[in-house]
mmCIF file of C-alpha atoms and ligand atoms in Angstrom:
data_model
loop_
_atom_site.group_PDB
_atom_site.id
_atom_site.type_symbol
_atom_site.label_atom_id
_atom_site.label_comp_id
_atom_site.label_asym_id
_atom_site.label_seq_id
_atom_site.Cartn_x
_atom_site.Cartn_y
_atom_site.Cartn_z
ATOM 1 C CA MET A 1 -73.859 -30.882 20.988
ATOM 2 C CA LYS A 2 -70.686 -29.354 19.594
ATOM 3 C CA PHE A 3 -67.733 -31.534 18.594
ATOM 4 C CA PHE A 4 -64.217 -30.245 19.268
ATOM 5 C CA ILE A 5 -61.066 -32.225 18.535
ATOM 6 C CA ASP A 6 -58.564 -32.503 21.383
ATOM 7 C CA THR A 7 -55.196 -32.408 19.644
ATOM 8 C CA ALA A 8 -52.498 -30.172 18.215
ATOM 9 C CA ASN A 9 -51.896 -32.600 15.334
ATOM 10 C CA LEU A 10 -52.598 -30.711 12.093
ATOM 11 C CA GLU A 11 -53.281 -33.825 10.024
ATOM 12 C CA GLN A 12 -55.949 -35.022 12.452
ATOM 13 C CA ILE A 13 -57.448 -31.530 12.706
ATOM 14 C CA ARG A 14 -57.691 -31.390 8.878
ATOM 15 C CA GLU A 15 -59.277 -34.854 8.765
ATOM 16 C CA ALA A 16 -61.908 -33.872 11.362
ATOM 17 C CA GLN A 17 -62.553 -30.571 9.562
ATOM 18 C CA ASP A 18 -63.011 -32.447 6.263
ATOM 19 C CA LEU A 19 -65.712 -34.561 7.909
ATOM 20 C CA GLY A 20 -67.778 -31.367 8.134
ATOM 21 C CA ILE A 21 -68.796 -31.876 11.764
ATOM 22 C CA LEU A 22 -66.010 -30.035 13.567
ATOM 23 C CA ASP A 23 -66.922 -27.062 15.779
ATOM 24 C CA GLY A 24 -63.534 -26.292 17.302
ATOM 25 C CA VAL A 25 -60.189 -27.437 18.701
ATOM 26 C CA THR A 26 -58.733 -27.727 22.187
ATOM 27 C CA THR A 27 -55.004 -27.871 22.845
ATOM 28 C CA ASN A 28 -52.890 -27.861 25.973
ATOM 29 C CA PRO A 29 -49.131 -27.661 26.633
ATOM 30 C CA SER A 30 -48.861 -31.472 26.737
ATOM 31 C CA LEU A 31 -50.601 -31.853 23.365
ATOM 32 C CA MET A 32 -48.335 -29.166 21.835
ATOM 33 C CA ALA A 33 -45.256 -30.932 23.245
ATOM 34 C CA LYS A 34 -46.496 -34.245 21.796
ATOM 35 C CA GLU A 35 -46.318 -32.646 18.330
ATOM 36 C CA GLY A 36 -42.814 -31.279 19.070
ATOM 37 C CA ILE A 37 -43.983 -27.638 18.926
ATOM 38 C CA LYS A 38 -41.520 -25.616 21.007
ATOM 39 C CA GLY A 39 -40.475 -21.968 21.297
ATOM 40 C CA ASP A 40 -42.893 -19.030 21.556
ATOM 41 C CA GLU A 41 -42.775 -18.165 17.850
ATOM 42 C CA ASN A 42 -43.474 -21.745 16.724
ATOM 43 C CA ILE A 43 -46.269 -22.124 19.272
ATOM 44 C CA ILE A 44 -47.909 -18.881 18.086
ATOM 45 C CA ASN A 45 -47.596 -19.905 14.426
ATOM 46 C CA HIS A 46 -49.122 -23.299 15.244
ATOM 47 C CA TYR A 47 -52.171 -21.662 16.830
ATOM 48 C CA LYS A 48 -52.549 -19.421 13.772
ATOM 49 C CA THR A 49 -52.357 -22.428 11.441
ATOM 50 C CA ILE A 50 -55.026 -24.292 13.440
ATOM 51 C CA CYS A 51 -57.290 -21.224 13.233
ATOM 52 C CA GLU A 52 -56.872 -21.190 9.450
ATOM 53 C CA ILE A 53 -57.888 -24.870 9.188
ATOM 54 C CA VAL A 54 -61.037 -24.775 11.347
ATOM 55 C CA ASP A 55 -64.011 -22.427 11.570
ATOM 56 C CA GLY A 56 -64.714 -22.621 15.326
ATOM 57 C CA ASP A 57 -63.078 -21.760 18.646
ATOM 58 C CA VAL A 58 -59.470 -22.802 19.271
ATOM 59 C CA SER A 59 -58.369 -23.086 22.900
ATOM 60 C CA ALA A 60 -54.827 -21.847 23.595
ATOM 61 C CA GLU A 61 -53.565 -22.322 27.152
ATOM 62 C CA VAL A 62 -51.650 -19.799 29.259
ATOM 63 C CA ILE A 63 -48.518 -21.006 31.041
ATOM 64 C CA SER A 64 -48.418 -18.322 33.743
ATOM 65 C CA THR A 65 -49.917 -19.057 37.146
ATOM 66 C CA ASP A 66 -50.041 -15.446 38.404
ATOM 67 C CA PHE A 67 -52.776 -12.948 37.480
ATOM 68 C CA GLU A 68 -50.532 -10.396 35.728
ATOM 69 C CA GLY A 69 -48.799 -13.090 33.696
ATOM 70 C CA MET A 70 -52.088 -14.709 32.685
ATOM 71 C CA ILE A 71 -53.496 -11.354 31.551
ATOM 72 C CA LYS A 72 -50.409 -10.525 29.484
ATOM 73 C CA GLU A 73 -50.275 -13.980 27.893
ATOM 74 C CA GLY A 74 -54.030 -14.271 27.397
ATOM 75 C CA GLU A 75 -54.374 -10.879 25.710
ATOM 76 C CA ALA A 76 -51.475 -11.709 23.372
ATOM 77 C CA LEU A 77 -53.067 -15.066 22.489
ATOM 78 C CA ALA A 78 -56.496 -13.511 21.897
ATOM 79 C CA ALA A 79 -54.923 -10.903 19.617
ATOM 80 C CA LEU A 80 -53.602 -13.672 17.328
ATOM 81 C CA HIS A 81 -57.012 -14.543 15.880
ATOM 82 C CA PRO A 82 -60.723 -13.972 16.697
ATOM 83 C CA GLN A 83 -61.181 -17.765 17.068
ATOM 84 C CA ILE A 84 -58.692 -18.017 19.942
ATOM 85 C CA THR A 85 -60.218 -18.918 23.317
ATOM 86 C CA ILE A 86 -57.933 -18.289 26.294
ATOM 87 C CA LYS A 87 -57.528 -21.478 28.316
ATOM 88 C CA VAL A 88 -56.944 -20.788 32.004
ATOM 89 C CA PRO A 89 -56.493 -23.235 34.923
ATOM 90 C CA VAL A 90 -59.126 -23.193 37.662
ATOM 91 C CA ILE A 91 -56.896 -21.768 40.403
ATOM 92 C CA LYS A 92 -57.439 -18.571 42.405
ATOM 93 C CA GLU A 93 -55.458 -16.393 40.010
ATOM 94 C CA GLY A 94 -57.153 -18.133 37.087
ATOM 95 C CA ILE A 95 -60.642 -17.251 38.321
ATOM 96 C CA LYS A 96 -59.556 -13.606 38.635
ATOM 97 C CA ALA A 97 -58.144 -13.741 35.112
ATOM 98 C CA ILE A 98 -61.340 -15.312 33.711
ATOM 99 C CA LYS A 99 -63.394 -12.504 35.280
ATOM 100 C CA TYR A 100 -61.010 -9.943 33.753
ATOM 101 C CA PHE A 101 -61.162 -11.537 30.283
ATOM 102 C CA SER A 102 -64.935 -11.960 30.520
ATOM 103 C CA ASP A 103 -65.401 -8.266 31.364
ATOM 104 C CA LYS A 104 -63.324 -7.445 28.274
ATOM 105 C CA GLY A 105 -65.461 -9.690 26.044
ATOM 106 C CA LEU A 106 -62.683 -12.241 25.494
ATOM 107 C CA LYS A 107 -63.566 -15.949 25.276
ATOM 108 C CA THR A 108 -62.223 -18.281 27.976
ATOM 109 C CA ASN A 109 -62.003 -22.001 28.655
ATOM 110 C CA CYS A 110 -61.584 -22.826 32.352
ATOM 111 C CA THR A 111 -59.498 -25.997 32.453
ATOM 112 C CA LEU A 112 -58.412 -28.723 34.888
ATOM 113 C CA VAL A 113 -61.878 -28.831 36.458
ATOM 114 C CA PHE A 114 -62.539 -31.849 38.673
ATOM 115 C CA SER A 115 -65.404 -30.697 40.941
ATOM 116 C CA ALA A 116 -68.792 -28.985 40.864
ATOM 117 C CA GLY A 117 -67.441 -26.236 43.142
ATOM 118 C CA GLN A 118 -64.696 -25.350 40.672
ATOM 119 C CA ALA A 119 -67.257 -25.296 37.850
ATOM 120 C CA LEU A 120 -69.526 -23.013 39.887
ATOM 121 C CA LEU A 121 -66.760 -20.441 40.404
ATOM 122 C CA ALA A 122 -65.792 -20.622 36.722
ATOM 123 C CA ALA A 123 -69.386 -19.810 35.724
ATOM 124 C CA LYS A 124 -69.614 -17.013 38.285
ATOM 125 C CA ALA A 125 -66.439 -15.510 36.789
ATOM 126 C CA GLY A 126 -68.067 -15.602 33.338
ATOM 127 C CA ALA A 127 -66.130 -18.419 31.640
ATOM 128 C CA THR A 128 -67.266 -19.185 28.096
ATOM 129 C CA TYR A 129 -66.455 -22.886 28.570
ATOM 130 C CA VAL A 130 -65.715 -25.040 31.591
ATOM 131 C CA SER A 131 -63.655 -28.204 31.022
ATOM 132 C CA PRO A 132 -64.246 -31.084 33.445
ATOM 133 C CA PHE A 133 -61.639 -33.839 32.817
ATOM 134 C CA ILE A 134 -63.740 -36.971 32.931
ATOM 135 C CA GLY A 135 -61.119 -39.560 31.916
ATOM 136 C CA ARG A 136 -58.747 -38.500 34.663
ATOM 137 C CA LEU A 137 -61.591 -38.822 37.193
ATOM 138 C CA ASP A 138 -62.432 -42.296 35.897
ATOM 139 C CA ASP A 139 -58.722 -43.142 36.320
ATOM 140 C CA ILE A 140 -59.066 -42.622 40.082
ATOM 141 C CA SER A 141 -62.351 -44.565 40.418
ATOM 142 C CA THR A 142 -64.538 -41.441 40.366
ATOM 143 C CA ASP A 143 -67.465 -41.137 37.928
ATOM 144 C CA GLY A 144 -66.457 -38.439 35.424
ATOM 145 C CA VAL A 145 -69.731 -38.520 33.482
ATOM 146 C CA ALA A 146 -71.676 -38.012 36.738
ATOM 147 C CA LEU A 147 -69.739 -34.757 37.217
ATOM 148 C CA ILE A 148 -70.809 -33.590 33.739
ATOM 149 C CA LYS A 149 -74.466 -34.237 34.637
ATOM 150 C CA GLN A 150 -74.070 -32.470 37.998
ATOM 151 C CA ILE A 151 -72.567 -29.357 36.382
ATOM 152 C CA VAL A 152 -75.136 -29.303 33.545
ATOM 153 C CA ASP A 153 -77.993 -29.481 36.097
ATOM 154 C CA MET A 154 -76.425 -26.782 38.244
ATOM 155 C CA TYR A 155 -75.893 -24.392 35.317
ATOM 156 C CA ASN A 156 -79.436 -25.023 34.010
ATOM 157 C CA TYR A 157 -80.929 -24.369 37.450
ATOM 158 C CA TYR A 158 -79.319 -20.936 37.665
ATOM 159 C CA GLY A 159 -79.281 -20.122 33.951
ATOM 160 C CA TYR A 160 -75.504 -19.732 33.604
ATOM 161 C CA ASP A 161 -74.334 -19.175 30.021
ATOM 162 C CA THR A 162 -71.072 -21.083 30.553
ATOM 163 C CA GLN A 163 -70.910 -24.106 28.232
ATOM 164 C CA VAL A 164 -69.967 -27.488 29.686
ATOM 165 C CA LEU A 165 -67.077 -28.812 27.580
ATOM 166 C CA ALA A 166 -66.435 -32.447 28.470
ATOM 167 C CA ALA A 167 -62.669 -33.071 28.226
ATOM 168 C CA SER A 168 -60.220 -35.905 28.839
ATOM 169 C CA ILE A 169 -62.426 -38.145 26.696
ATOM 170 C CA ARG A 170 -60.791 -41.553 26.426
ATOM 171 C CA HIS A 171 -63.151 -43.532 24.187
ATOM 172 C CA THR A 172 -66.268 -43.417 22.040
ATOM 173 C CA LEU A 173 -68.700 -44.431 24.783
ATOM 174 C CA HIS A 174 -67.626 -41.351 26.773
ATOM 175 C CA ILE A 175 -68.979 -39.192 23.897
ATOM 176 C CA ILE A 176 -72.391 -40.913 24.019
ATOM 177 C CA GLN A 177 -72.508 -40.682 27.821
ATOM 178 C CA CYS A 178 -71.646 -36.962 27.723
ATOM 179 C CA ALA A 179 -74.379 -36.375 25.109
ATOM 180 C CA GLU A 180 -76.874 -38.154 27.391
ATOM 181 C CA ALA A 181 -75.679 -36.048 30.327
ATOM 182 C CA GLY A 182 -76.361 -32.840 28.377
ATOM 183 C CA ALA A 183 -72.804 -31.620 27.731
ATOM 184 C CA ASP A 184 -72.757 -28.590 25.414
ATOM 185 C CA VAL A 185 -69.442 -29.628 23.873
ATOM 186 C CA VAL A 186 -67.291 -32.742 23.799
ATOM 187 C CA THR A 187 -63.611 -32.490 22.943
ATOM 188 C CA ALA A 188 -62.245 -35.843 21.897
ATOM 189 C CA PRO A 189 -59.384 -37.527 20.052
ATOM 190 C CA LEU A 190 -60.141 -38.231 16.381
ATOM 191 C CA SER A 191 -60.200 -42.009 17.055
ATOM 192 C CA ALA A 192 -63.034 -41.608 19.598
ATOM 193 C CA ILE A 193 -65.039 -39.451 17.148
ATOM 194 C CA LEU A 194 -64.584 -41.905 14.271
ATOM 195 C CA GLY A 195 -65.567 -44.742 16.623
ATOM 196 C CA LEU A 196 -69.115 -43.341 16.574
ATOM 197 C CA LEU A 197 -69.438 -44.590 12.981
ATOM 198 C CA LYS A 198 -68.477 -48.171 13.723
ATOM 199 C CA HIS A 199 -71.134 -50.885 13.596
ATOM 200 C CA PRO A 200 -70.703 -54.397 12.164
ATOM 201 C CA LEU A 201 -74.276 -54.417 10.815
ATOM 202 C CA THR A 202 -73.465 -51.299 8.767
ATOM 203 C CA ASP A 203 -70.425 -53.038 7.246
ATOM 204 C CA ILE A 204 -72.358 -56.278 6.578
ATOM 205 C CA GLY A 205 -75.346 -54.371 5.156
ATOM 206 C CA LEU A 206 -73.214 -52.266 2.836
ATOM 207 C CA GLU A 207 -71.316 -55.326 1.617
ATOM 208 C CA LYS A 208 -74.648 -57.034 0.773
ATOM 209 C CA PHE A 209 -76.068 -53.970 -1.002
ATOM 210 C CA LEU A 210 -72.941 -53.675 -3.157
ATOM 211 C CA ALA A 211 -72.856 -57.427 -3.879
ATOM 212 C CA ASP A 212 -76.533 -57.392 -4.966
ATOM 213 C CA TYR A 213 -75.956 -54.375 -7.183
ATOM 214 C CA ASN A 214 -72.885 -55.960 -8.762
ATOM 215 C CA LYS A 215 -74.750 -59.218 -9.456
ATOM 216 C CA LEU A 216 -76.920 -57.425 -11.981
ATOM 217 C CA ASN A 217 -74.751 -54.486 -12.974
ATOM 218 C CA GLY A 218 -71.168 -55.496 -12.244
HETATM 219 O O1 G3P B 301 -58.583 -31.282 27.006
HETATM 220 C C1 G3P B 301 -57.910 -31.790 28.130
HETATM 221 C C2 G3P B 301 -57.591 -33.200 27.875
HETATM 222 O O2 G3P B 301 -56.804 -33.236 26.738
HETATM 223 C C3 G3P B 301 -56.882 -34.003 28.898
HETATM 224 O O3 G3P B 301 -56.936 -35.294 28.398
HETATM 225 O O4 G3P B 301 -56.287 -37.634 28.160
HETATM 226 O O5 G3P B 301 -54.638 -35.952 29.049
HETATM 227 O O6 G3P B 301 -56.571 -36.679 30.439
HETATM 228 P P1 G3P B 301 -56.056 -36.449 29.049
#
């Protein structure tokens, strides 16, 4: 399973990259706004900086909701860096745009996916990644992880190449559940990734090892 970090925060992206386990980055307009990145030039420079920090795919989202606008924006974003993946919402115009980008060999991430039907159309259009938002489904008493499993099974049955990118991850257990469900990629906040390392027996065990060593060598 690939690990992406879901943030536009450069410090956190660097920290995840330094861990040596990072496969890519996802951003969205809300995450860019959270970092105070505004204005086309600053946004473009921020994407370029992220691409310089990490080795893998970097999702950059279009703002347009019409086909022509998405094409213009998406092609400009893709031209910034070979790692850029064009992030497109799963609406009618978005599906058309994903098909267009796919035919041109450009990478896409179909976002705001909340149903198996949306994921099916994204795969048919040739999306590189499909992003089901599991936390937002959980928020409305719907099982987000079950959707990941449903989409993974559906894609496996028909042999679609589209990778299931579990998004809207809220906590560490979501990462484990998505791995069990067969997600190809999980994009998570740094805190949820680092949570995977936490275990009290590890801390107690390490403390004992160091104490025993220091008894004789300290
Ligand atoms: O990648 C999409 C994701 O960031 C949405 O997460 O927490 O805003 O539901 P959230």
